[in-house]
Short mmCIF file of C-alpha atoms in Angstrom, two decimals:
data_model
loop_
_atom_site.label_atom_id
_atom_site.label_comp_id
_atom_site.label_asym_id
_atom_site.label_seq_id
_atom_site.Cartn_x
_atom_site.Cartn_y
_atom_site.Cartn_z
CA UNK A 1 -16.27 25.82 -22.14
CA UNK A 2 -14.06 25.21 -19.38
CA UNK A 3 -10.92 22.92 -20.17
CA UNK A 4 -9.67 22.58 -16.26
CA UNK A 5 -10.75 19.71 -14.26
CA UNK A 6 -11.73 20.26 -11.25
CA UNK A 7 -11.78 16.72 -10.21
CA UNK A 8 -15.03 14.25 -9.32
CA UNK A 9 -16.81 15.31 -6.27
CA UNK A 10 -18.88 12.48 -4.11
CA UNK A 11 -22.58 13.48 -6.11
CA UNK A 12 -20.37 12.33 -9.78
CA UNK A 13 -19.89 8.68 -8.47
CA UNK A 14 -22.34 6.10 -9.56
CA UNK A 15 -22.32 2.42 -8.80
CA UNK A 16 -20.73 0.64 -11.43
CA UNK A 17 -18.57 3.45 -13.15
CA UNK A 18 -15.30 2.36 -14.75
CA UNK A 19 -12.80 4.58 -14.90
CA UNK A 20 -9.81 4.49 -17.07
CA UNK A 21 -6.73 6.20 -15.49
CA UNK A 22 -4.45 8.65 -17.18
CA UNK A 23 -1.41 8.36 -18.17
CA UNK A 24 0.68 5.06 -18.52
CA UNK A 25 3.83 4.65 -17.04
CA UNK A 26 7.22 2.58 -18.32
CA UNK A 27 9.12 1.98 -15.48
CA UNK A 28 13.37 1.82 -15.36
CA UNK A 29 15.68 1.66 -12.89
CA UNK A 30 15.31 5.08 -11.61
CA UNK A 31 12.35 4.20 -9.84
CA UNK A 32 14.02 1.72 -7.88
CA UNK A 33 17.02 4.03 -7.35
CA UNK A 34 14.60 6.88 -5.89
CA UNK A 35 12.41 3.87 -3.95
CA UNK A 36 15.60 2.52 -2.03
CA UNK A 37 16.56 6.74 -1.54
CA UNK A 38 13.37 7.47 -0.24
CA UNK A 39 12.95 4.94 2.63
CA UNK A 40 15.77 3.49 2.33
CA UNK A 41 14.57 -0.52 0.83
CA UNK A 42 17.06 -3.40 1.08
CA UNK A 43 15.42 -6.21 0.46
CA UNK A 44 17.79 -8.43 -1.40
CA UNK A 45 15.75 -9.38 -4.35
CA UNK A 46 14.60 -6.15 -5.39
CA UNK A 47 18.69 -4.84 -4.63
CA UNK A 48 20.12 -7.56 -6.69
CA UNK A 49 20.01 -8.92 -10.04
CA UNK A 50 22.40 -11.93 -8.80
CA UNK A 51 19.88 -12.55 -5.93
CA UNK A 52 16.79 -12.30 -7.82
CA UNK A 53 18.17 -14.96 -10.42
CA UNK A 54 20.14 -17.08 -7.74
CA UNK A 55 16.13 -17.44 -7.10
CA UNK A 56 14.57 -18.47 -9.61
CA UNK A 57 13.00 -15.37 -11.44
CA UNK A 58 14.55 -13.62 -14.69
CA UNK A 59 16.11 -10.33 -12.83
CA UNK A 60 15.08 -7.90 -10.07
CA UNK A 61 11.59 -6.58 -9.79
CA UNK A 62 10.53 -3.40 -9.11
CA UNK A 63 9.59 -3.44 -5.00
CA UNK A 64 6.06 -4.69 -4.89
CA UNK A 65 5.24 -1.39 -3.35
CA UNK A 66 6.70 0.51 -5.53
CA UNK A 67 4.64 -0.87 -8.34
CA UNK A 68 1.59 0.02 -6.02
CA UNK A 69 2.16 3.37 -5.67
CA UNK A 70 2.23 3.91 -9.33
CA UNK A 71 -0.59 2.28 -10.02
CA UNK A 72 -2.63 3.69 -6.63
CA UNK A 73 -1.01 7.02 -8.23
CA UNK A 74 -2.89 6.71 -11.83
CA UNK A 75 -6.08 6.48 -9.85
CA UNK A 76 -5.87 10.01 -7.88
CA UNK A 77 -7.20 12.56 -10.25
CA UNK A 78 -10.40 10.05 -11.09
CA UNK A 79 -11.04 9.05 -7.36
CA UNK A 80 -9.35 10.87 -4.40
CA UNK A 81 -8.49 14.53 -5.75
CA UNK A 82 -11.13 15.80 -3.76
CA UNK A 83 -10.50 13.28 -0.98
CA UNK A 84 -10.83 14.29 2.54
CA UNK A 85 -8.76 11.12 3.67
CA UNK A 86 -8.05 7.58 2.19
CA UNK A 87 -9.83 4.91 4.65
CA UNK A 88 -8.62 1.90 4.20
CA UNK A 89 -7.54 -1.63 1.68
CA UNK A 90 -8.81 -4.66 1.41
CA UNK A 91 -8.61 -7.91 -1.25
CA UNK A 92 -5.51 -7.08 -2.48
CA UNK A 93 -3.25 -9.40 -4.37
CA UNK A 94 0.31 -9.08 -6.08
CA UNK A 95 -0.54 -11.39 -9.24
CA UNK A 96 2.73 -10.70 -11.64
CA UNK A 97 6.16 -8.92 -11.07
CA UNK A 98 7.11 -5.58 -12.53
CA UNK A 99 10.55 -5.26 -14.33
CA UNK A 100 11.95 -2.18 -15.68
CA UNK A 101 10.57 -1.55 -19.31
CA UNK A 102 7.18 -2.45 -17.98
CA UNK A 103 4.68 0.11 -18.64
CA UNK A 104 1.38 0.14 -15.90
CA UNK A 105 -1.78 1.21 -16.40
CA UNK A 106 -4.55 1.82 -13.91
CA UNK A 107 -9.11 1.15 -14.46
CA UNK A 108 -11.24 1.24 -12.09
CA UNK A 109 -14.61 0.04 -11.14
CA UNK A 110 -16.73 2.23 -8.48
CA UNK A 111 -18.30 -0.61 -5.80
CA UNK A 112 -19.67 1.06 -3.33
CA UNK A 113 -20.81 4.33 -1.98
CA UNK A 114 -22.32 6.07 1.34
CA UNK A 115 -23.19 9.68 2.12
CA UNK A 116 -21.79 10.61 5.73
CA UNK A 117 -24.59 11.78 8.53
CA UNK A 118 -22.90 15.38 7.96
CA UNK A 119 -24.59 15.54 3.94
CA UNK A 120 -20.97 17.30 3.14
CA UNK A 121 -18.95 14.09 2.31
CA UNK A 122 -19.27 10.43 1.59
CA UNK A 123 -16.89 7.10 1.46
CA UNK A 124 -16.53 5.89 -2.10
CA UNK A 125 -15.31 2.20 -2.68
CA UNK A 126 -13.33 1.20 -5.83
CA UNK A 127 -11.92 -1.68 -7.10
CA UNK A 128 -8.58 -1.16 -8.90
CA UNK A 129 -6.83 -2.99 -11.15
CA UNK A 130 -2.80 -2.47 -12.49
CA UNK A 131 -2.13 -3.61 -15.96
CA UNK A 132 1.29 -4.02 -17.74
CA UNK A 133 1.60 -3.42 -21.44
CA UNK A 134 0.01 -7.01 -22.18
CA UNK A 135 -2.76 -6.41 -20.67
CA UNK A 136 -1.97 -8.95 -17.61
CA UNK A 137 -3.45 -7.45 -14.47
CA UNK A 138 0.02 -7.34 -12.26
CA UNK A 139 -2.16 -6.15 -8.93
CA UNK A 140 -5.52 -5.58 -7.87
CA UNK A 141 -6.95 -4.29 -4.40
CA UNK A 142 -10.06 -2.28 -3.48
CA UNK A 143 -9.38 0.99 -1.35
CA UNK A 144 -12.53 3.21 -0.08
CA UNK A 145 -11.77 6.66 0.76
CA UNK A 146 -14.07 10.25 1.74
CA UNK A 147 -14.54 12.55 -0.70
CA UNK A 148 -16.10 15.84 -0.27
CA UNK A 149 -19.09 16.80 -1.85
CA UNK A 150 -19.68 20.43 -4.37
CA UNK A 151 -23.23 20.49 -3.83
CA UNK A 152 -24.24 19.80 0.21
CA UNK A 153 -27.71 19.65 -0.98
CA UNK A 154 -27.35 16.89 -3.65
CA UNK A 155 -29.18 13.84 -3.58
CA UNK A 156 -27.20 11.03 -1.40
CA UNK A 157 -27.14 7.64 -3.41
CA UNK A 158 -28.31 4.38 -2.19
CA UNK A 159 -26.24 2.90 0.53
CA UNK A 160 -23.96 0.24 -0.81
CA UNK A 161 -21.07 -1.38 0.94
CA UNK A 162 -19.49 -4.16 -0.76
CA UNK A 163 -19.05 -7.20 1.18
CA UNK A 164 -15.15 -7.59 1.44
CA UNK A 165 -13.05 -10.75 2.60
CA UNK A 166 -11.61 -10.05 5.48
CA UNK A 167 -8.39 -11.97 4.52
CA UNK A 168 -6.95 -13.33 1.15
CA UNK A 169 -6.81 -17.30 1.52
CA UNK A 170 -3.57 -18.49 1.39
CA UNK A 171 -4.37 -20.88 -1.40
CA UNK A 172 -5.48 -17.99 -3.78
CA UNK A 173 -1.82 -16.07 -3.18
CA UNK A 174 0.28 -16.07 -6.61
CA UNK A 175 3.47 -16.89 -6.24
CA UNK A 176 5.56 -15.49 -9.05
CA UNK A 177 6.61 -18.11 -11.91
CA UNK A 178 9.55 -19.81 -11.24
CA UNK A 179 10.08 -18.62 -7.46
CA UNK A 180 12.85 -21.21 -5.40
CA UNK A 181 13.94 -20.49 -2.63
CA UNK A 182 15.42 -23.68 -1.62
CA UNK A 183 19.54 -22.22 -2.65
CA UNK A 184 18.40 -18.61 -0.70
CA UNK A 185 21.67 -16.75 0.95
CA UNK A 186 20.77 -16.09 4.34
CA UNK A 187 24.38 -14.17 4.69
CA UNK A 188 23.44 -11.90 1.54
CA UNK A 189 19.88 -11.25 2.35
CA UNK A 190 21.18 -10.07 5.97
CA UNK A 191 19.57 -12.40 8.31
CA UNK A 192 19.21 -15.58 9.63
CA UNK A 193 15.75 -16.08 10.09
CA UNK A 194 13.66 -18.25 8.15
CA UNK A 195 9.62 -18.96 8.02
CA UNK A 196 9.95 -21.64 10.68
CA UNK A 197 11.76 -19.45 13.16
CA UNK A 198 8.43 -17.15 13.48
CA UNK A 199 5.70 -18.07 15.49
CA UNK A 200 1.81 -17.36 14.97
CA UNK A 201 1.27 -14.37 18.05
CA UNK A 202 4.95 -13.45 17.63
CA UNK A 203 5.42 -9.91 17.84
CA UNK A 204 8.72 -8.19 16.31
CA UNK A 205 9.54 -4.48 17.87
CA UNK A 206 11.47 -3.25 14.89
CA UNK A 207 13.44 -1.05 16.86
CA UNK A 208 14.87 1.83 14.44
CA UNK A 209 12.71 5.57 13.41
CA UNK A 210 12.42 7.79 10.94
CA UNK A 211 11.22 11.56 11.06
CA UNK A 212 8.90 12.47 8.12
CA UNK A 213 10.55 15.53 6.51
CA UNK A 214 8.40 17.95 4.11
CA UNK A 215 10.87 18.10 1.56
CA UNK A 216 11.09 13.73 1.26
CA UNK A 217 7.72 13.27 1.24
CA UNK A 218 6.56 15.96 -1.48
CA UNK A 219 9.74 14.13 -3.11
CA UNK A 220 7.53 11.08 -2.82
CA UNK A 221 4.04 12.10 -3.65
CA UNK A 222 5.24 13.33 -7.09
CA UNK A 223 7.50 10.71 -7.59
CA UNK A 224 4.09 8.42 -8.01
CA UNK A 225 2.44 11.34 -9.34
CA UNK A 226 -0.24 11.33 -6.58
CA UNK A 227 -2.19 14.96 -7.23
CA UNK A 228 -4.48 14.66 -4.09
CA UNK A 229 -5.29 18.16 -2.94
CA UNK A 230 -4.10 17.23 0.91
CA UNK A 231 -0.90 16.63 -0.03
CA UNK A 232 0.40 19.46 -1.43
CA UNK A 233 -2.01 22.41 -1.04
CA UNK A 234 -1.74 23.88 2.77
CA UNK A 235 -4.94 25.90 2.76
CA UNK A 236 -7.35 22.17 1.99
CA UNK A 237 -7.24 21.24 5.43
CA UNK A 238 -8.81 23.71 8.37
CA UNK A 239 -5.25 22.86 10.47
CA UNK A 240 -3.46 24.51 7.49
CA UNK A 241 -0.93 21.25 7.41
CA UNK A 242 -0.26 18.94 3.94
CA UNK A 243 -1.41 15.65 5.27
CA UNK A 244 1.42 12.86 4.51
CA UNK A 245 0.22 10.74 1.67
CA UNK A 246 -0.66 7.55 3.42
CA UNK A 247 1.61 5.31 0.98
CA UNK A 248 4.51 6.90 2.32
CA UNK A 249 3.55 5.75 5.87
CA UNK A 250 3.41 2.30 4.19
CA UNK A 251 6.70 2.09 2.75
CA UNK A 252 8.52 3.52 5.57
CA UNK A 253 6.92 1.13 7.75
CA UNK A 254 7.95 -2.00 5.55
CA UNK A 255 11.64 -0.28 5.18
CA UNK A 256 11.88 -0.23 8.54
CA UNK A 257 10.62 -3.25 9.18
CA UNK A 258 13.94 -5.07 7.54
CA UNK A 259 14.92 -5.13 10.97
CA UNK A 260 13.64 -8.73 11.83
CA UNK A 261 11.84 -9.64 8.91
CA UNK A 262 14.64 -9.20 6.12
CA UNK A 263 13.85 -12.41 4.69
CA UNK A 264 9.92 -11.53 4.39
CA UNK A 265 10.94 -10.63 0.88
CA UNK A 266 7.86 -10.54 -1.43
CA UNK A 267 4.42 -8.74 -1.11
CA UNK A 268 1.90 -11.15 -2.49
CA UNK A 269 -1.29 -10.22 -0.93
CA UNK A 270 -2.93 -7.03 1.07
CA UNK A 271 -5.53 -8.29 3.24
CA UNK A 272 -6.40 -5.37 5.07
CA UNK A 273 -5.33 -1.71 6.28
CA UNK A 274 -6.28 1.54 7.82
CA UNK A 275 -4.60 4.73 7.84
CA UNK A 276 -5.62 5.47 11.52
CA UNK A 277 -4.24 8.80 12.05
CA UNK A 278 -3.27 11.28 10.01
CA UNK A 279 0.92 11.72 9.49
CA UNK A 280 2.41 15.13 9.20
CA UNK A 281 6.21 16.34 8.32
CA UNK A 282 8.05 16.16 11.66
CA UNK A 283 6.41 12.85 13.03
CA UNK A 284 8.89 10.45 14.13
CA UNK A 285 7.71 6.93 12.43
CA UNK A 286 8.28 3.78 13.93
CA UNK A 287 7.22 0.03 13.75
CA UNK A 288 6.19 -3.04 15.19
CA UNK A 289 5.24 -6.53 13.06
CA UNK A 290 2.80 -9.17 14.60
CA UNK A 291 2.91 -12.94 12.84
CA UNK A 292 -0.95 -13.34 12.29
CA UNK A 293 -0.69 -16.89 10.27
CA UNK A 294 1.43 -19.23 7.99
CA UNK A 295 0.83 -21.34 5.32
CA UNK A 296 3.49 -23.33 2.65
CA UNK A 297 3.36 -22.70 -0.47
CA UNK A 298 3.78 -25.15 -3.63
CA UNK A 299 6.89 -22.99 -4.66
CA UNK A 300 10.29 -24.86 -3.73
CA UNK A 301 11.38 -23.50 -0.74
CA UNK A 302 9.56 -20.92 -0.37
CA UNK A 303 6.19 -20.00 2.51
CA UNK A 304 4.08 -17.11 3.54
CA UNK A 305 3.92 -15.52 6.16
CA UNK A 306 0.87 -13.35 7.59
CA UNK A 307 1.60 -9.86 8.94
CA UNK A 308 0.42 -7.07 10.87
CA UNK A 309 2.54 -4.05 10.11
CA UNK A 310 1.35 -1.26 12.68
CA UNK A 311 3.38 2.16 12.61
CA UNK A 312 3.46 4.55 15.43
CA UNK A 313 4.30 8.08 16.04
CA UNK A 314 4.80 7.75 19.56
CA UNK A 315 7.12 4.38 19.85
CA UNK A 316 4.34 2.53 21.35
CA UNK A 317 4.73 -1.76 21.10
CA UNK A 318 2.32 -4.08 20.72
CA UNK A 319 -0.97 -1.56 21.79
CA UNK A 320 -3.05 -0.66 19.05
CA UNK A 321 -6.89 0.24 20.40
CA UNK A 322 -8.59 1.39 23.09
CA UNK A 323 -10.82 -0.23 25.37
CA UNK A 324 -13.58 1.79 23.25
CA UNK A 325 -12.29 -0.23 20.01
CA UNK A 326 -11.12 3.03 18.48
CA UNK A 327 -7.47 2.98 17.27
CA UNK A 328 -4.65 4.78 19.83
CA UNK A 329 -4.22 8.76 19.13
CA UNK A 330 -0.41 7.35 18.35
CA UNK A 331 -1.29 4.95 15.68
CA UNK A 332 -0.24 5.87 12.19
CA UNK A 333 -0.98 2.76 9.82
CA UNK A 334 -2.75 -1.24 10.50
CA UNK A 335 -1.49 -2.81 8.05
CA UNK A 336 -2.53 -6.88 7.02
CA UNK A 337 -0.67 -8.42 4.69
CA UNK A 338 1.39 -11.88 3.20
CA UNK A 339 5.10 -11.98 2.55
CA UNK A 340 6.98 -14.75 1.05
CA UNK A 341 9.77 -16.08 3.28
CA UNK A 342 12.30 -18.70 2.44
CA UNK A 343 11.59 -21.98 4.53
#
């Protein structure tokens, strides 16, 4: 009997499976360390102690991505190991911070599912759900990603989409327990801007780049212990090149988006996003924000802010599709999400 796992293929989904994610993780400081290496973070209240308390919550969380990508890791052998390319997000929310000594767990719950035209691959939707050592769900989102099948001849499934909210109201956003923002250091946090200085249409050319190297993003992908085949193994993909694991696209972006939204400090809900070309080592990533909404918050001090984080490979501002709808050849990542932003 073989004891190697060859990972689930598209025909070994069924509507309804749970899965339970190996292994847990306890977090420490060394995952922030390597986060703020790796792209390089500076938002203040996942740098500081000082910061984080001068506002209200017990120390410095882990960066809200961060604590995504371990939990999104957790969920690779069970869902994308066999993935041809992660889609997209939706109905994500950011419900409790993670603090070093946390340990996160990963379950989830298969949605949806569709066969492609083609018969050799289908889109599989999960809902996923992080859980501390308490059992207090610290983030939830749905993703849907392709995933090849073994057997071309296997039966497709019934068609099932789930129907998805396009956004996450503002008034079901958590804002974390004890959150004020009404004493917030503009000079320390490294900007002046505050929610009322953005407009809804606003868009924000972020200005700086970064060129994806091999050796940082393999760095990356087994930092959150993401095993997806495309990532590592060269011969998976017809063009012979490791596709760049699309979380990496997402932290860079935010990173680099410091530059004119410094004080968008916390991640509290992921309404949408699309990886809408694939990134490979020696791209040159840049970024562009667009304000999509606003809404207060019953925190002191403290609003949210609606984004649309779009990265590039080619510098481009403010263009995103074509007149055919499709997304631009030099669009990386759509990203749609809320931020918390001192008032």
């Amino acid at each position: 009997m073989a004891k190697t796992n060859a990972g689930r293929f598209f025909e070994d989904y069924a509507l309804g499976q749970v899965l339970t994610h190996a292994v847990p993780r306890t977090v420490s400081g060394g995952e922030r360390a390597l986060y703020h290496m790796l792209y390089p973070a500076r938002h203040a209240l996942y740098s500081s102690d000082a910061f984080a308390q001068a506002s209200g919550l017990p120390a410095s969380p882990l960066d809200d991505l961060a604590a995504f990508h371990i939990v999104f890791g957790k969920t690779v052998p069970d869902v994308s190991l066999n993935a041809v390319a992660n889609l997209g997000y939706g109905e994500g929310r950011f419900l409790k911070p993670v603090y070093p000594g946390d340990t996160l767990r990963s379950v989830s719950e298969v949605i949806g599912l569709k066969q492609n035209s083609n018969g050799k691959s289908g889109v599989v939707y999960v809902r996923t759900k992080g859980l501390n050592q308490r059992d207090e769900t610290v983030l939830e989102y749905v993703r849907w990603v392709m995933v090849r099948k073994a057997n071309p001849d296997a039966p497709a499934p019934e068609t099932v989409i789930p129907d998805l909210a396009k956004t996450v109201p503002a008034e079901d956003l958590v804002i974390p327990e004890g959150l004020d923002f009404t004493g917030y250091d503009f000079d320390l946090a490294g900007e002046p801007h505050r929610w009322g200085d953005y407009e809804v249409g606003e868009i924000i050319d972020h200005v700086d780049g970064v060129t994806i190297e091999e050796a940082e993003h393999m760095q990356a992908t087994r930092l959150w212990q993401n095993t997806a085949k495309v990532h590592f193994d060269a011969t998976f993909r017809p063009d012979g090149q490791r596709l760049i694991y699309g979380g990496h696209v997402i932290s860079m972006a935010r990173t680099l988006s410091f530059n004119g939204l410094a004080n968008a400090q916390m991640v509290v809900g992921l309404n949408a996003g699309a990886h809408a070309n694939p990134c490979f080592s020696g791209d040159t990533v840049k970024c562009w924000s667009e304000v999509l909404d606003k809404a207060e918050t019953a925190a002191p001090g403290v609003g949210a802010i609606r984004l649309r984080l779009v990265a590039t490979k080619d510098g481009s501002v403010g263009e995103l599709k074509g007149e055919n709808g499709k997304y631009l050849p030099g669009v990386l990542l759509d990203l749609d999400y809320w931020a918390l932003m001192p008032l």
